[in-house]
Short mmCIF file of N, CA and C in Angstrom, two decimals:
data_model
loop_
_atom_site.label_atom_id
_atom_site.label_comp_id
_atom_site.label_asym_id
_atom_site.label_seq_id
_atom_site.Cartn_x
_atom_site.Cartn_y
_atom_site.Cartn_z
N UNK M 1 110.78 78.18 113.06
CA UNK M 1 111.66 79.73 112.61
C UNK M 1 109.81 80.86 112.91
N UNK M 2 109.98 82.44 113.88
CA UNK M 2 108.38 83.15 113.85
C UNK M 2 108.23 83.66 112.41
N UNK M 3 107.80 84.41 112.62
CA UNK M 3 107.01 85.40 110.96
C UNK M 3 107.72 86.46 110.84
N UNK M 4 108.50 86.54 112.20
CA UNK M 4 109.47 88.14 111.75
C UNK M 4 111.12 87.86 111.51
N UNK M 5 111.16 86.69 111.87
CA UNK M 5 112.70 85.71 111.68
C UNK M 5 112.64 85.42 110.13
N UNK M 6 111.29 85.16 109.40
CA UNK M 6 110.64 84.66 107.91
C UNK M 6 111.12 85.82 107.35
N UNK M 7 110.59 86.68 107.51
CA UNK M 7 110.67 88.60 107.54
C UNK M 7 111.73 88.44 106.86
N UNK M 8 112.41 88.55 107.77
CA UNK M 8 114.02 89.76 107.71
C UNK M 8 114.68 88.00 107.33
N UNK M 9 114.69 87.14 107.31
CA UNK M 9 115.19 86.31 106.20
C UNK M 9 114.70 86.42 104.84
N UNK M 10 113.80 86.49 104.72
CA UNK M 10 113.01 87.11 102.85
C UNK M 10 113.47 88.57 102.32
N UNK M 11 113.58 89.16 103.26
CA UNK M 11 114.20 90.21 102.50
C UNK M 11 115.97 90.06 102.78
N UNK M 12 116.44 89.67 103.34
CA UNK M 12 118.22 89.32 103.64
C UNK M 12 118.16 88.60 101.97
N UNK M 13 117.42 88.06 101.70
CA UNK M 13 117.66 87.61 100.14
C UNK M 13 117.88 88.67 99.46
N UNK M 14 116.34 89.01 98.79
CA UNK M 14 116.74 90.46 98.59
C UNK M 14 118.20 91.71 98.42
N UNK M 15 118.40 92.08 99.77
CA UNK M 15 118.83 92.71 99.60
C UNK M 15 121.15 92.42 99.93
N UNK M 16 120.79 90.85 99.76
CA UNK M 16 121.99 90.61 99.36
C UNK M 16 122.65 90.62 97.62
N UNK M 17 122.20 91.31 97.15
CA UNK M 17 122.33 91.82 95.64
C UNK M 17 123.78 91.99 95.99
N UNK M 18 123.93 93.13 97.03
CA UNK M 18 125.18 93.76 97.69
C UNK M 18 126.26 93.28 97.78
N UNK M 19 126.34 92.17 98.72
CA UNK M 19 126.73 91.13 99.17
C UNK M 19 127.28 89.72 99.00
N UNK M 20 126.05 89.09 98.78
CA UNK M 20 126.03 87.69 98.67
C UNK M 20 125.32 86.93 97.33
N UNK M 21 124.96 87.97 96.22
CA UNK M 21 123.67 87.57 95.04
C UNK M 21 123.36 86.33 94.97
N UNK M 22 124.72 85.14 94.94
CA UNK M 22 123.88 83.71 94.66
C UNK M 22 123.49 82.98 95.90
N UNK M 23 125.18 83.10 96.23
CA UNK M 23 124.99 81.86 97.17
C UNK M 23 124.06 81.92 98.42
N UNK M 24 123.54 83.51 99.11
CA UNK M 24 123.15 83.52 99.87
C UNK M 24 121.15 82.89 99.92
N UNK M 25 120.42 83.28 98.16
CA UNK M 25 119.08 82.60 98.31
C UNK M 25 119.42 81.41 98.08
N UNK M 26 120.59 80.88 97.48
CA UNK M 26 120.56 79.62 97.08
C UNK M 26 119.87 78.93 98.48
N UNK M 27 121.54 79.06 99.51
CA UNK M 27 121.42 78.43 100.92
C UNK M 27 120.17 78.31 101.29
N UNK M 28 119.25 79.20 101.24
CA UNK M 28 117.98 80.04 102.23
C UNK M 28 117.15 79.41 101.38
N UNK M 29 117.06 79.09 100.14
CA UNK M 29 115.73 78.64 99.71
C UNK M 29 115.77 77.03 99.36
N UNK M 30 117.64 76.96 99.92
CA UNK M 30 117.88 74.69 100.20
C UNK M 30 117.10 74.52 101.56
N UNK M 31 117.19 75.53 102.63
CA UNK M 31 116.79 75.13 104.16
C UNK M 31 115.86 75.92 104.18
N UNK M 32 115.07 76.71 103.23
CA UNK M 32 113.75 77.06 104.18
C UNK M 32 112.44 76.27 103.44
N UNK M 33 110.86 76.95 104.28
CA UNK M 33 109.51 76.17 103.13
C UNK M 33 109.52 77.98 103.06
N UNK M 34 107.78 77.48 102.10
CA UNK M 34 106.72 78.48 102.42
C UNK M 34 107.59 80.13 101.78
N UNK M 35 107.01 81.22 102.06
CA UNK M 35 107.03 82.23 101.96
C UNK M 35 108.77 82.31 101.81
N UNK M 36 109.06 82.07 103.10
CA UNK M 36 110.41 82.53 102.68
C UNK M 36 111.53 81.66 101.19
N UNK M 37 110.83 80.49 101.43
CA UNK M 37 111.49 79.61 99.96
C UNK M 37 111.51 80.36 99.04
N UNK M 38 109.60 80.73 98.72
CA UNK M 38 109.65 81.56 97.68
C UNK M 38 110.41 82.60 97.01
N UNK M 39 110.15 83.86 98.61
CA UNK M 39 111.24 84.63 98.37
C UNK M 39 112.56 84.33 97.93
N UNK M 40 113.17 83.74 98.68
CA UNK M 40 114.77 83.47 97.49
C UNK M 40 114.59 82.99 96.55
N UNK M 41 113.61 82.12 96.49
CA UNK M 41 113.73 81.77 94.77
C UNK M 41 113.31 82.92 93.23
N UNK M 42 112.57 83.84 94.04
CA UNK M 42 112.97 85.31 93.27
C UNK M 42 113.85 86.11 92.89
N UNK M 43 114.15 86.17 94.34
CA UNK M 43 115.73 86.81 94.79
C UNK M 43 116.26 86.51 93.67
N UNK M 44 116.48 85.28 93.51
CA UNK M 44 117.55 84.58 93.14
C UNK M 44 117.37 84.59 90.89
N UNK M 45 116.05 84.67 91.08
CA UNK M 45 116.09 85.62 89.60
C UNK M 45 116.38 86.62 89.21
N UNK M 46 116.01 87.32 89.92
CA UNK M 46 115.94 89.13 90.20
C UNK M 46 117.62 89.12 90.15
N UNK M 47 118.43 88.15 90.98
CA UNK M 47 120.51 88.24 90.69
C UNK M 47 120.75 87.52 89.68
N UNK M 48 120.30 86.83 88.54
CA UNK M 48 120.67 86.30 87.73
C UNK M 48 119.92 87.07 86.51
N UNK M 49 118.85 87.90 86.20
CA UNK M 49 119.26 88.36 85.06
C UNK M 49 119.57 89.35 84.67
N UNK M 50 120.74 90.11 85.39
CA UNK M 50 121.38 91.24 85.14
C UNK M 50 123.00 89.87 84.25
N UNK M 51 122.78 89.15 85.35
CA UNK M 51 123.86 88.15 84.62
C UNK M 51 124.19 87.58 82.65
N UNK M 52 122.45 87.40 83.17
CA UNK M 52 122.48 86.85 81.40
C UNK M 52 122.12 87.89 80.35
N UNK M 53 121.68 89.14 80.86
CA UNK M 53 121.91 90.41 79.89
C UNK M 53 123.16 90.62 79.49
N UNK M 54 123.92 90.67 80.31
CA UNK M 54 125.71 90.61 80.34
C UNK M 54 126.29 89.45 79.35
N UNK M 55 125.52 88.62 79.91
CA UNK M 55 126.11 87.93 78.19
C UNK M 55 125.84 87.70 77.33
N UNK M 56 123.75 87.84 77.47
CA UNK M 56 123.54 87.83 75.92
C UNK M 56 124.44 88.83 74.93
N UNK M 57 124.78 90.44 75.98
CA UNK M 57 125.42 91.38 75.64
C UNK M 57 127.06 91.09 75.07
N UNK M 58 127.65 90.35 75.89
CA UNK M 58 128.74 89.56 75.63
C UNK M 58 128.68 88.86 73.79
N UNK M 59 127.78 88.01 74.20
CA UNK M 59 128.03 86.95 73.11
C UNK M 59 127.80 88.06 71.79
N UNK M 60 126.32 89.26 71.88
CA UNK M 60 126.08 89.68 70.50
C UNK M 60 126.98 90.81 69.84
N UNK M 61 128.20 91.17 71.44
CA UNK M 61 128.91 91.61 71.14
C UNK M 61 129.80 91.77 70.28
N UNK M 62 130.42 89.79 70.36
CA UNK M 62 131.80 89.42 69.46
C UNK M 62 131.12 89.47 68.61
N UNK M 63 129.55 88.63 67.77
CA UNK M 63 129.11 88.93 66.92
C UNK M 63 129.54 89.98 66.08
N UNK M 64 128.38 91.15 66.91
CA UNK M 64 128.81 92.55 65.80
C UNK M 64 129.48 93.26 65.83
N UNK M 65 130.71 92.79 66.37
CA UNK M 65 131.98 93.90 66.61
C UNK M 65 131.99 94.97 65.60
N UNK M 66 132.43 93.96 64.41
CA UNK M 66 132.97 94.71 63.15
C UNK M 66 132.34 95.07 62.31
N UNK M 67 130.97 95.14 62.35
CA UNK M 67 130.53 95.86 61.54
C UNK M 67 129.05 96.65 62.03
N UNK M 68 128.65 96.33 62.87
CA UNK M 68 127.04 97.55 63.32
C UNK M 68 127.68 97.73 65.08
N UNK M 69 127.74 99.15 64.43
CA UNK M 69 128.54 99.96 65.89
C UNK M 69 127.55 100.20 66.13
N UNK M 70 126.10 100.39 66.10
CA UNK M 70 124.98 101.53 66.03
C UNK M 70 124.03 99.82 67.49
N UNK M 71 124.57 99.14 66.91
CA UNK M 71 123.70 97.66 67.68
C UNK M 71 124.42 97.43 69.31
N UNK M 72 126.01 98.08 69.08
CA UNK M 72 126.95 97.71 70.07
C UNK M 72 125.91 99.00 71.21
N UNK M 73 125.47 99.63 70.67
CA UNK M 73 125.82 100.85 71.61
C UNK M 73 123.88 100.80 72.25
N UNK M 74 123.13 100.47 71.77
CA UNK M 74 121.61 99.36 72.05
C UNK M 74 121.83 98.87 73.44
N UNK M 75 122.83 97.37 73.02
CA UNK M 75 122.95 96.34 73.78
C UNK M 75 123.82 96.86 75.21
N UNK M 76 124.75 98.61 75.23
CA UNK M 76 125.30 98.84 76.08
C UNK M 76 124.07 99.79 76.60
N UNK M 77 123.12 100.57 76.52
CA UNK M 77 122.79 100.90 76.79
C UNK M 77 121.45 99.88 76.83
N UNK M 78 120.92 99.52 77.20
CA UNK M 78 120.12 98.13 77.39
C UNK M 78 120.74 97.17 78.94
N UNK M 79 121.78 97.37 78.53
CA UNK M 79 122.62 96.66 79.72
C UNK M 79 123.02 97.75 80.83
N UNK M 80 123.41 98.90 80.52
CA UNK M 80 123.50 100.12 81.65
C UNK M 80 122.39 100.35 82.61
N UNK M 81 120.64 100.09 81.54
CA UNK M 81 119.30 100.38 82.67
C UNK M 81 119.17 99.18 83.08
N UNK M 82 119.51 97.79 82.58
CA UNK M 82 119.13 97.11 83.01
C UNK M 82 119.32 96.51 84.87
N UNK M 83 120.64 96.52 84.85
CA UNK M 83 121.38 96.46 86.37
C UNK M 83 121.21 97.41 87.15
N UNK M 84 120.58 98.54 87.25
CA UNK M 84 120.28 99.53 88.75
C UNK M 84 118.57 99.25 88.32
N UNK M 85 118.24 98.67 87.19
CA UNK M 85 116.87 98.84 87.62
C UNK M 85 116.48 97.19 88.52
N UNK M 86 117.54 96.24 87.98
CA UNK M 86 117.42 95.07 89.23
C UNK M 86 117.39 95.41 90.65
N UNK M 87 118.58 96.36 90.63
CA UNK M 87 119.47 96.35 91.63
C UNK M 87 118.14 96.93 92.43
N UNK M 88 117.31 98.14 92.26
CA UNK M 88 115.88 98.82 92.93
C UNK M 88 115.06 98.07 93.11
N UNK M 89 114.76 97.66 91.60
CA UNK M 89 113.48 96.46 92.61
C UNK M 89 113.96 94.87 93.69
N UNK M 90 115.04 94.98 93.11
CA UNK M 90 115.77 93.99 94.93
C UNK M 90 115.75 95.15 96.17
N UNK M 91 115.70 96.15 95.92
CA UNK M 91 115.35 97.11 97.28
C UNK M 91 114.37 97.34 97.82
N UNK M 92 113.23 97.45 96.81
CA UNK M 92 112.11 97.69 97.32
C UNK M 92 111.12 96.33 97.39
N UNK M 93 111.91 95.49 96.45
CA UNK M 93 111.01 94.12 97.73
C UNK M 93 111.21 93.58 98.62
N UNK M 94 112.32 93.61 98.84
CA UNK M 94 113.53 93.65 100.40
C UNK M 94 112.57 94.67 101.54
N UNK M 95 112.62 96.08 101.11
CA UNK M 95 111.78 96.74 101.72
C UNK M 95 110.11 95.99 102.30
N UNK M 96 109.59 95.60 101.18
CA UNK M 96 108.54 95.77 100.50
C UNK M 96 107.74 93.71 101.61
N UNK M 97 108.92 93.46 101.84
CA UNK M 97 108.28 92.02 102.24
C UNK M 97 108.54 92.50 104.45
N UNK M 98 109.25 93.13 104.44
CA UNK M 98 109.92 93.45 105.74
C UNK M 98 108.73 94.84 106.24
N UNK M 99 108.21 95.60 105.77
CA UNK M 99 106.78 96.40 106.06
C UNK M 99 105.57 95.50 106.31
N UNK M 100 105.62 94.38 104.95
CA UNK M 100 104.29 93.56 105.04
C UNK M 100 104.03 93.00 106.32
N UNK M 101 102.26 93.15 106.13
CA UNK M 101 101.72 92.69 107.45
C UNK M 101 101.73 90.90 107.58
N UNK M 102 101.80 90.15 106.57
CA UNK M 102 101.84 88.73 106.73
C UNK M 102 102.84 88.03 107.45
#
């Protein structure tokens, strides 16, 4: 593939947070090499991190549900901040790949 195709594929890995958050970066990571593979791994990481925070919040919610409502409030705030942050981070990185000179 030429350089512009690799840049588009790399940016789609980041933009896939909206349409195929896990499948697309895994396929690109498995089938590509170089910068495209590296970008696919990073995109997959940024897609997985909000899910990990959701899982941790769920586990902590089940542990602290009865006694500590302030802990639950803090966890909810962290999750509410984390998800949009990672979505915006993916958008930023996708645009950054598209406009980069490499």
